[in-house]
Amino acid sequence: MKIDIPKIIDEYLRQRSLLIEKVTAKPNPYNREIVVLTSRIDTVVAELIDLAEGIETVPSEDES
C-alpha cells in the first residue's frame, strides 16, 4: 500500500492553517490551550510521518 505522504502533509497544513485562522480571528479563553494542543499535534504528526516514511521504504512481501 502506497502512502501519499506529501498529500497528507498538505491537507494537514491546510486544516491547521484554518484552525489557527479561526483561533486568532476571535478572542476566546481557550485560544492558548488550542495553540498548545496544536503544537502537540504537530509533534505527533511529525512522528507519524517518520513512521510512514519508514514503512514506505520497506518492500512488501509482494514486491520482494
JSON list of C-alpha atoms in Angstrom, two decimals:
[
{"chain": "A", "resi": 1, "resn": "MET", "atom": "CA", "xyz": [0.00, 0.00, 0.00]},
{"chain": "A", "resi": 2, "resn": "LYS", "atom": "CA", "xyz": [1.46, 3.33, -1.09]},
{"chain": "A", "resi": 3, "resn": "ILE", "atom": "CA", "xyz": [1.03, 6.20, 1.36]},
{"chain": "A", "resi": 4, "resn": "ASP", "atom": "CA", "xyz": [0.83, 9.63, -0.26]},
{"chain": "A", "resi": 5, "resn": "ILE", "atom": "CA", "xyz": [2.81, 11.49, 2.39]},
{"chain": "A", "resi": 6, "resn": "PRO", "atom": "CA", "xyz": [3.01, 14.85, 0.56]},
{"chain": "A", "resi": 7, "resn": "LYS", "atom": "CA", "xyz": [-0.78, 14.85, 0.10]},
{"chain": "A", "resi": 8, "resn": "ILE", "atom": "CA", "xyz": [-1.31, 14.05, 3.79]},
{"chain": "A", "resi": 9, "resn": "ILE", "atom": "CA", "xyz": [1.10, 16.80, 4.83]},
{"chain": "A", "resi": 10, "resn": "ASP", "atom": "CA", "xyz": [-0.58, 19.34, 2.54]},
{"chain": "A", "resi": 11, "resn": "GLU", "atom": "CA", "xyz": [-4.04, 18.54, 3.90]},
{"chain": "A", "resi": 12, "resn": "TYR", "atom": "CA", "xyz": [-2.81, 18.64, 7.49]},
{"chain": "A", "resi": 13, "resn": "LEU", "atom": "CA", "xyz": [-1.18, 22.04, 6.97]},
{"chain": "A", "resi": 14, "resn": "ARG", "atom": "CA", "xyz": [-4.31, 23.36, 5.25]},
{"chain": "A", "resi": 15, "resn": "GLN", "atom": "CA", "xyz": [-6.52, 22.25, 8.14]},
{"chain": "A", "resi": 16, "resn": "ARG", "atom": "CA", "xyz": [-4.03, 23.57, 10.70]},
{"chain": "A", "resi": 17, "resn": "SER", "atom": "CA", "xyz": [-3.99, 26.97, 8.99]},
{"chain": "A", "resi": 18, "resn": "LEU", "atom": "CA", "xyz": [-7.78, 27.11, 9.06]},
{"chain": "A", "resi": 19, "resn": "LEU", "atom": "CA", "xyz": [-7.78, 26.28, 12.77]},
{"chain": "A", "resi": 20, "resn": "ILE", "atom": "CA", "xyz": [-5.18, 28.92, 13.62]},
{"chain": "A", "resi": 21, "resn": "GLU", "atom": "CA", "xyz": [-7.05, 31.46, 11.50]},
{"chain": "A", "resi": 22, "resn": "LYS", "atom": "CA", "xyz": [-10.27, 30.79, 13.42]},
{"chain": "A", "resi": 23, "resn": "VAL", "atom": "CA", "xyz": [-8.50, 30.90, 16.78]},
{"chain": "A", "resi": 24, "resn": "THR", "atom": "CA", "xyz": [-6.80, 34.21, 16.09]},
{"chain": "A", "resi": 25, "resn": "ALA", "atom": "CA", "xyz": [-9.83, 35.83, 14.47]},
{"chain": "A", "resi": 26, "resn": "LYS", "atom": "CA", "xyz": [-11.93, 35.92, 17.61]},
{"chain": "A", "resi": 27, "resn": "PRO", "atom": "CA", "xyz": [-10.72, 36.28, 21.21]},
{"chain": "A", "resi": 28, "resn": "ASN", "atom": "CA", "xyz": [-11.55, 33.21, 23.23]},
{"chain": "A", "resi": 29, "resn": "PRO", "atom": "CA", "xyz": [-10.43, 31.99, 26.68]},
{"chain": "A", "resi": 30, "resn": "TYR", "atom": "CA", "xyz": [-9.45, 28.64, 25.12]},
{"chain": "A", "resi": 31, "resn": "ASN", "atom": "CA", "xyz": [-7.10, 30.06, 22.45]},
{"chain": "A", "resi": 32, "resn": "ARG", "atom": "CA", "xyz": [-3.95, 29.36, 24.48]},
{"chain": "A", "resi": 33, "resn": "GLU", "atom": "CA", "xyz": [-4.97, 25.74, 25.04]},
{"chain": "A", "resi": 34, "resn": "ILE", "atom": "CA", "xyz": [-5.78, 25.33, 21.35]},
{"chain": "A", "resi": 35, "resn": "VAL", "atom": "CA", "xyz": [-2.35, 26.64, 20.36]},
{"chain": "A", "resi": 36, "resn": "VAL", "atom": "CA", "xyz": [-0.64, 24.31, 22.87]},
{"chain": "A", "resi": 37, "resn": "LEU", "atom": "CA", "xyz": [-2.65, 21.33, 21.61]},
{"chain": "A", "resi": 38, "resn": "THR", "atom": "CA", "xyz": [-1.87, 22.25, 18.01]},
{"chain": "A", "resi": 39, "resn": "SER", "atom": "CA", "xyz": [1.83, 22.22, 18.87]},
{"chain": "A", "resi": 40, "resn": "ARG", "atom": "CA", "xyz": [1.48, 18.78, 20.46]},
{"chain": "A", "resi": 41, "resn": "ILE", "atom": "CA", "xyz": [-0.43, 17.53, 17.42]},
{"chain": "A", "resi": 42, "resn": "ASP", "atom": "CA", "xyz": [2.38, 18.86, 15.19]},
{"chain": "A", "resi": 43, "resn": "THR", "atom": "CA", "xyz": [4.82, 16.67, 17.14]},
{"chain": "A", "resi": 44, "resn": "VAL", "atom": "CA", "xyz": [2.61, 13.59, 16.78]},
{"chain": "A", "resi": 45, "resn": "VAL", "atom": "CA", "xyz": [2.07, 14.22, 13.06]},
{"chain": "A", "resi": 46, "resn": "ALA", "atom": "CA", "xyz": [5.83, 14.56, 12.55]},
{"chain": "A", "resi": 47, "resn": "GLU", "atom": "CA", "xyz": [6.37, 11.21, 14.29]},
{"chain": "A", "resi": 48, "resn": "LEU", "atom": "CA", "xyz": [3.64, 9.57, 12.21]},
{"chain": "A", "resi": 49, "resn": "ILE", "atom": "CA", "xyz": [5.20, 10.91, 9.01]},
{"chain": "A", "resi": 50, "resn": "ASP", "atom": "CA", "xyz": [8.56, 9.47, 10.06]},
{"chain": "A", "resi": 51, "resn": "LEU", "atom": "CA", "xyz": [6.89, 6.10, 10.69]},
{"chain": "A", "resi": 52, "resn": "ALA", "atom": "CA", "xyz": [5.04, 6.21, 7.38]},
{"chain": "A", "resi": 53, "resn": "GLU", "atom": "CA", "xyz": [8.25, 7.01, 5.52]},
{"chain": "A", "resi": 54, "resn": "GLY", "atom": "CA", "xyz": [9.91, 4.06, 7.23]},
{"chain": "A", "resi": 55, "resn": "ILE", "atom": "CA", "xyz": [7.05, 1.75, 6.25]},
{"chain": "A", "resi": 56, "resn": "GLU", "atom": "CA", "xyz": [7.15, 3.05, 2.70]},
{"chain": "A", "resi": 57, "resn": "THR", "atom": "CA", "xyz": [10.83, 2.18, 2.31]},
{"chain": "A", "resi": 58, "resn": "VAL", "atom": "CA", "xyz": [10.36, -1.46, 3.36]},
{"chain": "A", "resi": 59, "resn": "PRO", "atom": "CA", "xyz": [9.28, -3.62, 0.41]},
{"chain": "A", "resi": 60, "resn": "SER", "atom": "CA", "xyz": [6.14, -5.65, 0.94]},
{"chain": "A", "resi": 61, "resn": "GLU", "atom": "CA", "xyz": [6.21, -9.43, 0.51]},
{"chain": "A", "resi": 62, "resn": "ASP", "atom": "CA", "xyz": [4.69, -9.00, -2.96]},
{"chain": "A", "resi": 63, "resn": "GLU", "atom": "CA", "xyz": [7.48, -6.66, -4.06]},
{"chain": "A", "resi": 64, "resn": "SER", "atom": "CA", "xyz": [10.38, -8.81, -2.85]}
]
